[in-house]
C-alpha cells in the first residue's frame, strides 16, 4: 500500500513543506519547533541508522544470533518518539530502536538482548518509561492498554494539565494487526476510554507476506469500527509523524480516549538478519521506496532552511563514532553466569527452582573435584 | 466477620475476595459477568455494589484481553484477580498467561512483579455442556513462572484466595466447581496454612491417597468405605499443584508403602504422572507397590450423560487401592 489521497504529509518526498487544508491543523505543531529541535530530529534519525547498520554488520560477523533492523523507519519512530512527553509510557514491539534512543536507552542494551545475554535488557524506570521489547506480535498492545487503564484509575491523566497528565504509546506493525490481541486491545481501550495512542508502523511486509494479505482495507480505517479515531500518515515524513502523534497524544491525555495512527513506511532491509527479501520483493518496489528515504528527505528540507554543511559533516562524524563505540562495547560484553537461568523465575522463593539451582551448582562443582559425584 | 462460620465454598471465596479488597485498595476484580450478575457461579456477588465498578470490572468478552490488560494493570501496581468463566474458556488467554504473565518477572530480571490471580472454575460433576467440565491444570503446571493452587474445602478457599492475591507471583487458582455449594466450617480468625503446602486430611497406615480440589471428597469417601472393610487409608490434600509440597506425601508413603494419585484430568503427562515419578525417585525403598494413577480417560471430556463413567469415583479409587495392596 503506497500513499493515498488520505495520507497526511507535511514534507513532500522532494523535501518541501506541504500546506493544504488537510494538514492545516497539524502545521502549528511543527511551527512551534525550534531549529535545535529540528536538528535533533535529524540527528536521531542519522544516529539510529548508523547504529542499525553497525548492528547488522556485527550480526553478520557472528556477534549476534539475530538483528532486527529499523532501516527506513526512522522518521515514523523519531517523530512519534519526540511527540511523547517524559511522563508518558512507551510500549514498543521490537524494532523501535530510535524511540529507545530518544528515551535515553543505551542502544547496547538492545544488542545485549539479541546477543543472547538477557531476555529483557533494561529497566523502563531508568529510560523514561520505555518498556522492554515484546517478541510475540501484538501482545504488548494489551499490556499498554491495561497500563493505560491503570493511569485512568490512578487519576494521573485527564486532569487538564498536559505537563503532567500521562498517556501511553504502543507500537506495532502491519502483521500484528491480524493478531486477535490487537483487536482486543482496541476493544478494551475503547470500552475504558484509555489514554492510548496506537501507533502502527505499516512497513508493508510481515517477513515475506505483503500487507495486502493482512488487510483488504487500509488499516487506518479499521479503528473506526472500534469507535477510535484513526488517520493515515506518511511514515517517512518525520514532521507529520511528530505533529500527528503530538496532537493525538494531547487528545488522549486530556480525556479524549484512544487514538490510532497508521504510518505508511517501508522496511528497507530484511525483517531480520535471518531473512532474504530478494526472494519475495521486487527490485522496482525497493527502488521506489528508496526514493522516499526519510533521512535524505529531511536533510533536503533542513538545507532548504539554510542548515550549514558543517552540521551534516559533524553529524556524520558523530554517527560513525557512535557506531564505533557500539562495536567496541559489543565485543567487550561478557556472557551471563548460570544463575541467570534460575534467578527471577519467581519473585518469591520456589522449592523446585531452588532445588534445581542447587543441583546444577553441585553438579558443576563435582567436576572441579575431579569427577561427577 | 470473625470466628467459625458455616458456609459454601462459593460464599467462602466471596468472603475471601471481599477481605482481600478491604485489606488492599490495589486489588481489582476483572471478568465476564462478574458485576451485577455476580459471576455465573455468584462468587463475586455483592462486590460491585460494595466496591464500585472501578474495582469490580465487567470486561469485554475476551479472555486474552482480560489477562493481557491485567498484566498492564499489574505493571502499574495493581493486583488484578481475573475470573475465567469456565475451564474450557481459558485457552484464548493461554498465550498471555504462558508467554507473557508467566515470564514477565524473568524477562525483567526481577525488576517487575506480577501479582495477578487467574481464577478458573474447573472440573466435572455438574452435568454441563462441552468446554464446561475440564481440568486443564497440567498445561499451566508445565509453565515456569506460574504458581497453581486448588482448594478442596470452604475454609481453604477462604484463606487460599487471600494468600494467592497476596502473592507477588502469578497464581492460577483452580476452583472445584462441583464443590461450590456443599457447606463447611470456615474459621476466619485462624492463621492460614502456608499457600504452597500439602496436608494430611485423614490419617491411615496401609495406603496413601493424594489428590486435590473436588477429588478430595471422592478420596475421603473411598477411605471411609475402605475403613469399613478393614483397610486403613491416609489421604493427602495436595492444595498446591505447582510447586508440589512433597514432604507430607513422602512422609506418608514411607509409613504406608503404597500410593495412589487421583485426579479428574486425563492421566497422560499429568500432575499425577509427575507425582508418581517423583515419589518413585525419592521413596523407592519405601514402596511396596508401584504408584498407581487414577485419572480421567485420555479422551475429550464426554457428553454429560457419560460424565459419571468418565470421572474417577470412589469405586475406581478403591479398585486402584486393591491393586496396590495386591503387591
PDB file of N, CA, C and O in Angstrom, chain B residues 29-88:
ATOM      1  N   UNK B  29     -11.006  -6.761  40.666  1.00  0.00           N
ATOM      2  CA  UNK B  29     -11.577  -7.960  40.058  1.00  0.00           C
ATOM      3  C   UNK B  29     -11.942  -7.655  38.610  1.00  0.00           C
ATOM      4  O   UNK B  29     -12.483  -6.591  38.306  1.00  0.00           O
ATOM      5  N   UNK B  30     -11.603  -8.582  37.713  1.00  0.00           N
ATOM      6  CA  UNK B  30     -11.917  -8.420  36.299  1.00  0.00           C
ATOM      7  C   UNK B  30     -12.516  -9.725  35.784  1.00  0.00           C
ATOM      8  O   UNK B  30     -12.071 -10.790  36.185  1.00  0.00           O
ATOM      9  N   UNK B  31     -13.468  -9.617  34.895  1.00  0.00           N
ATOM     10  CA  UNK B  31     -14.004 -10.838  34.300  1.00  0.00           C
ATOM     11  C   UNK B  31     -15.323 -10.591  33.610  1.00  0.00           C
ATOM     12  O   UNK B  31     -15.829  -9.465  33.581  1.00  0.00           O
ATOM     13  N   UNK B  32     -15.858 -11.684  33.066  1.00  0.00           N
ATOM     14  CA  UNK B  32     -17.108 -11.597  32.321  1.00  0.00           C
ATOM     15  C   UNK B  32     -18.280 -11.872  33.255  1.00  0.00           C
ATOM     16  O   UNK B  32     -18.282 -12.877  33.962  1.00  0.00           O
ATOM     17  N   UNK B  33     -19.223 -10.984  33.308  1.00  0.00           N
ATOM     18  CA  UNK B  33     -20.449 -11.148  34.103  1.00  0.00           C
ATOM     19  C   UNK B  33     -20.205 -11.160  35.608  1.00  0.00           C
ATOM     20  O   UNK B  33     -21.000 -11.698  36.358  1.00  0.00           O
ATOM     21  N   UNK B  34     -19.110 -10.568  36.041  1.00  0.00           N
ATOM     22  CA  UNK B  34     -18.810 -10.597  37.490  1.00  0.00           C
ATOM     23  C   UNK B  34     -19.445  -9.418  38.230  1.00  0.00           C
ATOM     24  O   UNK B  34     -19.381  -9.345  39.449  1.00  0.00           O
ATOM     25  N   UNK B  35     -20.048  -8.485  37.490  1.00  0.00           N
ATOM     26  CA  UNK B  35     -20.613  -7.285  38.107  1.00  0.00           C
ATOM     27  C   UNK B  35     -22.006  -7.515  38.680  1.00  0.00           C
ATOM     28  O   UNK B  35     -22.160  -8.203  39.700  1.00  0.00           O
ATOM     29  N   UNK B  36     -23.032  -6.944  38.038  1.00  0.00           N
ATOM     30  CA  UNK B  36     -24.389  -7.080  38.575  1.00  0.00           C
ATOM     31  C   UNK B  36     -24.817  -8.535  38.777  1.00  0.00           C
ATOM     32  O   UNK B  36     -25.522  -8.858  39.737  1.00  0.00           O
ATOM     33  N   UNK B  37     -24.383  -9.407  37.867  1.00  0.00           N
ATOM     34  CA  UNK B  37     -24.764 -10.820  37.997  1.00  0.00           C
ATOM     35  C   UNK B  37     -24.024 -11.496  39.145  1.00  0.00           C
ATOM     36  O   UNK B  37     -24.513 -12.445  39.742  1.00  0.00           O
ATOM     37  N   UNK B  38     -22.821 -11.034  39.443  1.00  0.00           N
ATOM     38  CA  UNK B  38     -22.011 -11.674  40.496  1.00  0.00           C
ATOM     39  C   UNK B  38     -21.282 -12.909  40.012  1.00  0.00           C
ATOM     40  O   UNK B  38     -20.887 -13.759  40.805  1.00  0.00           O
ATOM     41  N   UNK B  39     -21.079 -13.006  38.681  1.00  0.00           N
ATOM     42  CA  UNK B  39     -20.409 -14.185  38.121  1.00  0.00           C
ATOM     43  C   UNK B  39     -21.406 -15.299  37.905  1.00  0.00           C
ATOM     44  O   UNK B  39     -22.436 -15.367  38.586  1.00  0.00           O
ATOM     45  N   UNK B  40     -21.101 -16.180  36.944  1.00  0.00           N
ATOM     46  CA  UNK B  40     -22.061 -17.260  36.655  1.00  0.00           C
ATOM     47  C   UNK B  40     -22.203 -18.202  37.849  1.00  0.00           C
ATOM     48  O   UNK B  40     -23.207 -18.895  37.980  1.00  0.00           O
ATOM     49  N   UNK B  41     -21.220 -18.219  38.740  1.00  0.00           N
ATOM     50  CA  UNK B  41     -21.338 -19.029  39.958  1.00  0.00           C
ATOM     51  C   UNK B  41     -21.563 -18.164  41.199  1.00  0.00           C
ATOM     52  O   UNK B  41     -21.474 -18.638  42.317  1.00  0.00           O
ATOM     53  N   UNK B  42     -21.777 -16.868  40.970  1.00  0.00           N
ATOM     54  CA  UNK B  42     -22.123 -15.915  42.052  1.00  0.00           C
ATOM     55  C   UNK B  42     -20.968 -15.717  43.054  1.00  0.00           C
ATOM     56  O   UNK B  42     -21.198 -15.306  44.183  1.00  0.00           O
ATOM     57  N   UNK B  43     -19.752 -16.033  42.630  1.00  0.00           N
ATOM     58  CA  UNK B  43     -18.622 -15.894  43.557  1.00  0.00           C
ATOM     59  C   UNK B  43     -18.347 -14.422  43.872  1.00  0.00           C
ATOM     60  O   UNK B  43     -17.865 -14.087  44.950  1.00  0.00           O
ATOM     61  N   UNK B  44     -18.673 -13.527  42.924  1.00  0.00           N
ATOM     62  CA  UNK B  44     -18.407 -12.101  43.174  1.00  0.00           C
ATOM     63  C   UNK B  44     -19.681 -11.332  43.554  1.00  0.00           C
ATOM     64  O   UNK B  44     -19.701 -10.102  43.509  1.00  0.00           O
ATOM     65  N   UNK B  45     -20.709 -12.067  43.941  1.00  0.00           N
ATOM     66  CA  UNK B  45     -21.987 -11.427  44.259  1.00  0.00           C
ATOM     67  C   UNK B  45     -21.829 -10.332  45.328  1.00  0.00           C
ATOM     68  O   UNK B  45     -21.182 -10.530  46.352  1.00  0.00           O
ATOM     69  N   UNK B  46     -22.417  -9.194  45.046  1.00  0.00           N
ATOM     70  CA  UNK B  46     -22.426  -8.099  46.023  1.00  0.00           C
ATOM     71  C   UNK B  46     -21.173  -7.246  46.030  1.00  0.00           C
ATOM     72  O   UNK B  46     -21.145  -6.177  46.640  1.00  0.00           O
ATOM     73  N   UNK B  47     -20.119  -7.697  45.359  1.00  0.00           N
ATOM     74  CA  UNK B  47     -18.851  -6.953  45.444  1.00  0.00           C
ATOM     75  C   UNK B  47     -18.883  -5.682  44.593  1.00  0.00           C
ATOM     76  O   UNK B  47     -18.273  -4.670  44.964  1.00  0.00           O
ATOM     77  N   UNK B  48     -19.604  -5.716  43.482  1.00  0.00           N
ATOM     78  CA  UNK B  48     -19.739  -4.493  42.681  1.00  0.00           C
ATOM     79  C   UNK B  48     -20.433  -3.403  43.512  1.00  0.00           C
ATOM     80  O   UNK B  48     -19.987  -2.253  43.548  1.00  0.00           O
ATOM     81  N   UNK B  49     -21.503  -3.794  44.176  1.00  0.00           N
ATOM     82  CA  UNK B  49     -22.250  -2.810  44.969  1.00  0.00           C
ATOM     83  C   UNK B  49     -21.381  -2.240  46.081  1.00  0.00           C
ATOM     84  O   UNK B  49     -21.451  -1.049  46.397  1.00  0.00           O
ATOM     85  N   UNK B  50     -20.532  -3.080  46.655  1.00  0.00           N
ATOM     86  CA  UNK B  50     -19.713  -2.616  47.775  1.00  0.00           C
ATOM     87  C   UNK B  50     -18.490  -1.818  47.336  1.00  0.00           C
ATOM     88  O   UNK B  50     -18.131  -0.816  47.963  1.00  0.00           O
ATOM     89  N   UNK B  51     -17.857  -2.227  46.228  1.00  0.00           N
ATOM     90  CA  UNK B  51     -16.564  -1.629  45.861  1.00  0.00           C
ATOM     91  C   UNK B  51     -16.608  -0.758  44.602  1.00  0.00           C
ATOM     92  O   UNK B  51     -15.643  -0.055  44.320  1.00  0.00           O
ATOM     93  N   UNK B  52     -17.703  -0.827  43.861  1.00  0.00           N
ATOM     94  CA  UNK B  52     -17.826   0.038  42.687  1.00  0.00           C
ATOM     95  C   UNK B  52     -17.191  -0.549  41.435  1.00  0.00           C
ATOM     96  O   UNK B  52     -16.425  -1.509  41.493  1.00  0.00           O
ATOM     97  N   UNK B  53     -17.514   0.080  40.285  1.00  0.00           N
ATOM     98  CA  UNK B  53     -17.110  -0.520  39.008  1.00  0.00           C
ATOM     99  C   UNK B  53     -15.662  -0.239  38.625  1.00  0.00           C
ATOM    100  O   UNK B  53     -15.192  -0.708  37.592  1.00  0.00           O
ATOM    101  N   UNK B  54     -14.946   0.537  39.430  1.00  0.00           N
ATOM    102  CA  UNK B  54     -13.520   0.679  39.171  1.00  0.00           C
ATOM    103  C   UNK B  54     -12.732  -0.481  39.759  1.00  0.00           C
ATOM    104  O   UNK B  54     -11.601  -0.744  39.371  1.00  0.00           O
ATOM    105  N   UNK B  55     -13.328  -1.169  40.718  1.00  0.00           N
ATOM    106  CA  UNK B  55     -12.615  -2.296  41.338  1.00  0.00           C
ATOM    107  C   UNK B  55     -13.261  -3.639  41.010  1.00  0.00           C
ATOM    108  O   UNK B  55     -12.668  -4.693  41.286  1.00  0.00           O
ATOM    109  N   UNK B  56     -14.449  -3.612  40.490  1.00  0.00           N
ATOM    110  CA  UNK B  56     -15.100  -4.849  40.035  1.00  0.00           C
ATOM    111  C   UNK B  56     -15.526  -4.586  38.596  1.00  0.00           C
ATOM    112  O   UNK B  56     -16.548  -3.968  38.335  1.00  0.00           O
ATOM    113  N   UNK B  57     -14.675  -5.027  37.664  1.00  0.00           N
ATOM    114  CA  UNK B  57     -14.835  -4.634  36.267  1.00  0.00           C
ATOM    115  C   UNK B  57     -15.451  -5.748  35.437  1.00  0.00           C
ATOM    116  O   UNK B  57     -14.820  -6.790  35.219  1.00  0.00           O
ATOM    117  N   UNK B  58     -16.671  -5.523  34.981  1.00  0.00           N
ATOM    118  CA  UNK B  58     -17.227  -6.374  33.941  1.00  0.00           C
ATOM    119  C   UNK B  58     -16.479  -6.029  32.659  1.00  0.00           C
ATOM    120  O   UNK B  58     -16.561  -4.903  32.170  1.00  0.00           O
ATOM    121  N   UNK B  59     -15.754  -6.985  32.127  1.00  0.00           N
ATOM    122  CA  UNK B  59     -14.903  -6.707  30.970  1.00  0.00           C
ATOM    123  C   UNK B  59     -15.606  -7.087  29.674  1.00  0.00           C
ATOM    124  O   UNK B  59     -16.588  -7.825  29.691  1.00  0.00           O
ATOM    125  N   UNK B  60     -15.062  -6.621  28.546  1.00  0.00           N
ATOM    126  CA  UNK B  60     -15.490  -7.195  27.265  1.00  0.00           C
ATOM    127  C   UNK B  60     -15.246  -8.705  27.268  1.00  0.00           C
ATOM    128  O   UNK B  60     -14.419  -9.209  28.038  1.00  0.00           O
ATOM    129  N   UNK B  61     -15.944  -9.381  26.377  1.00  0.00           N
ATOM    130  CA  UNK B  61     -15.907 -10.845  26.371  1.00  0.00           C
ATOM    131  C   UNK B  61     -14.679 -11.326  25.597  1.00  0.00           C
ATOM    132  O   UNK B  61     -14.781 -11.704  24.428  1.00  0.00           O
ATOM    133  N   UNK B  62     -13.522 -11.266  26.231  1.00  0.00           N
ATOM    134  CA  UNK B  62     -12.273 -11.570  25.539  1.00  0.00           C
ATOM    135  C   UNK B  62     -11.239 -11.984  26.578  1.00  0.00           C
ATOM    136  O   UNK B  62     -10.693 -11.144  27.294  1.00  0.00           O
ATOM    137  N   UNK B  63     -10.974 -13.287  26.662  1.00  0.00           N
ATOM    138  CA  UNK B  63     -10.119 -13.786  27.744  1.00  0.00           C
ATOM    139  C   UNK B  63      -8.675 -13.297  27.611  1.00  0.00           C
ATOM    140  O   UNK B  63      -8.022 -12.978  28.608  1.00  0.00           O
ATOM    141  N   UNK B  64      -8.161 -13.286  26.373  1.00  0.00           N
ATOM    142  CA  UNK B  64      -6.795 -12.793  26.208  1.00  0.00           C
ATOM    143  C   UNK B  64      -6.731 -11.323  26.628  1.00  0.00           C
ATOM    144  O   UNK B  64      -5.769 -10.884  27.256  1.00  0.00           O
ATOM    145  N   UNK B  65      -7.765 -10.593  26.280  1.00  0.00           N
ATOM    146  CA  UNK B  65      -7.845  -9.186  26.672  1.00  0.00           C
ATOM    147  C   UNK B  65      -7.878  -9.013  28.181  1.00  0.00           C
ATOM    148  O   UNK B  65      -7.245  -8.103  28.730  1.00  0.00           O
ATOM    149  N   UNK B  66      -8.603  -9.878  28.853  1.00  0.00           N
ATOM    150  CA  UNK B  66      -8.678  -9.784  30.321  1.00  0.00           C
ATOM    151  C   UNK B  66      -7.292  -9.979  30.933  1.00  0.00           C
ATOM    152  O   UNK B  66      -6.819  -9.164  31.725  1.00  0.00           O
ATOM    153  N   UNK B  67      -6.625 -11.045  30.531  1.00  0.00           N
ATOM    154  CA  UNK B  67      -5.321 -11.344  31.141  1.00  0.00           C
ATOM    155  C   UNK B  67      -4.267 -10.337  30.663  1.00  0.00           C
ATOM    156  O   UNK B  67      -3.438  -9.869  31.445  1.00  0.00           O
ATOM    157  N   UNK B  68      -4.315  -9.988  29.375  1.00  0.00           N
ATOM    158  CA  UNK B  68      -3.321  -9.047  28.846  1.00  0.00           C
ATOM    159  C   UNK B  68      -3.420  -7.676  29.501  1.00  0.00           C
ATOM    160  O   UNK B  68      -2.399  -7.056  29.840  1.00  0.00           O
ATOM    161  N   UNK B  69      -4.640  -7.192  29.707  1.00  0.00           N
ATOM    162  CA  UNK B  69      -4.770  -5.898  30.382  1.00  0.00           C
ATOM    163  C   UNK B  69      -4.474  -6.023  31.877  1.00  0.00           C
ATOM    164  O   UNK B  69      -3.975  -5.077  32.499  1.00  0.00           O
ATOM    165  N   UNK B  70      -4.737  -7.196  32.436  1.00  0.00           N
ATOM    166  CA  UNK B  70      -4.376  -7.406  33.855  1.00  0.00           C
ATOM    167  C   UNK B  70      -2.865  -7.292  34.029  1.00  0.00           C
ATOM    168  O   UNK B  70      -2.381  -6.753  35.029  1.00  0.00           O
ATOM    169  N   UNK B  71      -2.114  -7.774  33.038  1.00  0.00           N
ATOM    170  CA  UNK B  71      -0.650  -7.649  33.091  1.00  0.00           C
ATOM    171  C   UNK B  71      -0.262  -6.170  33.120  1.00  0.00           C
ATOM    172  O   UNK B  71       0.582  -5.746  33.916  1.00  0.00           O
ATOM    173  N   UNK B  72      -0.893  -5.385  32.256  1.00  0.00           N
ATOM    174  CA  UNK B  72      -0.612  -3.949  32.236  1.00  0.00           C
ATOM    175  C   UNK B  72      -0.977  -3.278  33.552  1.00  0.00           C
ATOM    176  O   UNK B  72      -0.249  -2.405  34.052  1.00  0.00           O
ATOM    177  N   UNK B  73      -2.100  -3.686  34.119  1.00  0.00           N
ATOM    178  CA  UNK B  73      -2.511  -3.126  35.413  1.00  0.00           C
ATOM    179  C   UNK B  73      -1.521  -3.523  36.513  1.00  0.00           C
ATOM    180  O   UNK B  73      -1.209  -2.719  37.400  1.00  0.00           O
ATOM    181  N   UNK B  74      -1.025  -4.752  36.447  1.00  0.00           N
ATOM    182  CA  UNK B  74      -0.035  -5.186  37.443  1.00  0.00           C
ATOM    183  C   UNK B  74       1.261  -4.396  37.287  1.00  0.00           C
ATOM    184  O   UNK B  74       1.916  -4.058  38.278  1.00  0.00           O
ATOM    185  N   UNK B  75       1.619  -4.071  36.038  1.00  0.00           N
ATOM    186  CA  UNK B  75       2.799  -3.222  35.815  1.00  0.00           C
ATOM    187  C   UNK B  75       2.600  -1.866  36.490  1.00  0.00           C
ATOM    188  O   UNK B  75       3.565  -1.223  36.899  1.00  0.00           O
ATOM    189  N   UNK B  76       1.370  -1.442  36.556  1.00  0.00           N
ATOM    190  CA  UNK B  76       1.035  -0.144  37.144  1.00  0.00           C
ATOM    191  C   UNK B  76       0.896  -0.232  38.662  1.00  0.00           C
ATOM    192  O   UNK B  76       0.640   0.773  39.326  1.00  0.00           O
ATOM    193  N   UNK B  77       1.029  -1.434  39.239  1.00  0.00           N
ATOM    194  CA  UNK B  77       0.977  -1.576  40.687  1.00  0.00           C
ATOM    195  C   UNK B  77      -0.312  -2.150  41.232  1.00  0.00           C
ATOM    196  O   UNK B  77      -0.482  -2.245  42.451  1.00  0.00           O
ATOM    197  N   UNK B  78      -1.207  -2.554  40.335  1.00  0.00           N
ATOM    198  CA  UNK B  78      -2.457  -3.165  40.801  1.00  0.00           C
ATOM    199  C   UNK B  78      -2.273  -4.667  41.006  1.00  0.00           C
ATOM    200  O   UNK B  78      -1.288  -5.252  40.573  1.00  0.00           O
ATOM    201  N   UNK B  79      -3.245  -5.263  41.696  1.00  0.00           N
ATOM    202  CA  UNK B  79      -3.243  -6.706  41.933  1.00  0.00           C
ATOM    203  C   UNK B  79      -4.544  -7.272  41.369  1.00  0.00           C
ATOM    204  O   UNK B  79      -5.509  -7.499  42.113  1.00  0.00           O
ATOM    205  N   UNK B  80      -4.566  -7.496  40.055  1.00  0.00           N
ATOM    206  CA  UNK B  80      -5.822  -7.935  39.430  1.00  0.00           C
ATOM    207  C   UNK B  80      -6.128  -9.409  39.721  1.00  0.00           C
ATOM    208  O   UNK B  80      -5.231 -10.243  39.758  1.00  0.00           O
ATOM    209  N   UNK B  81      -7.399  -9.674  39.928  1.00  0.00           N
ATOM    210  CA  UNK B  81      -7.893 -11.045  40.068  1.00  0.00           C
ATOM    211  C   UNK B  81      -8.839 -11.275  38.898  1.00  0.00           C
ATOM    212  O   UNK B  81      -9.905 -10.646  38.821  1.00  0.00           O
ATOM    213  N   UNK B  82      -8.435 -12.131  37.968  1.00  0.00           N
ATOM    214  CA  UNK B  82      -9.211 -12.354  36.753  1.00  0.00           C
ATOM    215  C   UNK B  82     -10.081 -13.597  36.916  1.00  0.00           C
ATOM    216  O   UNK B  82      -9.581 -14.652  37.299  1.00  0.00           O
ATOM    217  N   UNK B  83     -11.351 -13.470  36.613  1.00  0.00           N
ATOM    218  CA  UNK B  83     -12.203 -14.657  36.598  1.00  0.00           C
ATOM    219  C   UNK B  83     -12.334 -15.152  35.167  1.00  0.00           C
ATOM    220  O   UNK B  83     -12.767 -14.414  34.285  1.00  0.00           O
ATOM    221  N   UNK B  84     -11.928 -16.398  34.944  1.00  0.00           N
ATOM    222  CA  UNK B  84     -12.206 -17.072  33.676  1.00  0.00           C
ATOM    223  C   UNK B  84     -13.507 -17.826  33.906  1.00  0.00           C
ATOM    224  O   UNK B  84     -13.620 -18.580  34.874  1.00  0.00           O
ATOM    225  N   UNK B  85     -14.482 -17.638  33.036  1.00  0.00           N
ATOM    226  CA  UNK B  85     -15.829 -18.111  33.375  1.00  0.00           C
ATOM    227  C   UNK B  85     -15.902 -19.626  33.556  1.00  0.00           C
ATOM    228  O   UNK B  85     -16.519 -20.113  34.494  1.00  0.00           O
ATOM    229  N   UNK B  86     -15.271 -20.363  32.651  1.00  0.00           N
ATOM    230  CA  UNK B  86     -15.218 -21.823  32.753  1.00  0.00           C
ATOM    231  C   UNK B  86     -13.848 -22.286  32.286  1.00  0.00           C
ATOM    232  O   UNK B  86     -13.208 -21.638  31.445  1.00  0.00           O
ATOM    233  N   UNK B  87     -13.427 -23.453  32.804  1.00  0.00           N
ATOM    234  CA  UNK B  87     -12.137 -24.045  32.459  1.00  0.00           C
ATOM    235  C   UNK B  87     -11.824 -24.020  30.968  1.00  0.00           C
ATOM    236  O   UNK B  87     -10.760 -23.611  30.548  1.00  0.00           O
ATOM    237  N   UNK B  88     -12.786 -24.479  30.161  1.00  0.00           N
ATOM    238  CA  UNK B  88     -12.528 -24.602  28.728  1.00  0.00           C
ATOM    239  C   UNK B  88     -12.451 -23.267  28.003  1.00  0.00           C
ATOM    240  O   UNK B  88     -12.152 -23.232  26.811  1.00  0.00           O
TER     241      UNK B  88
END
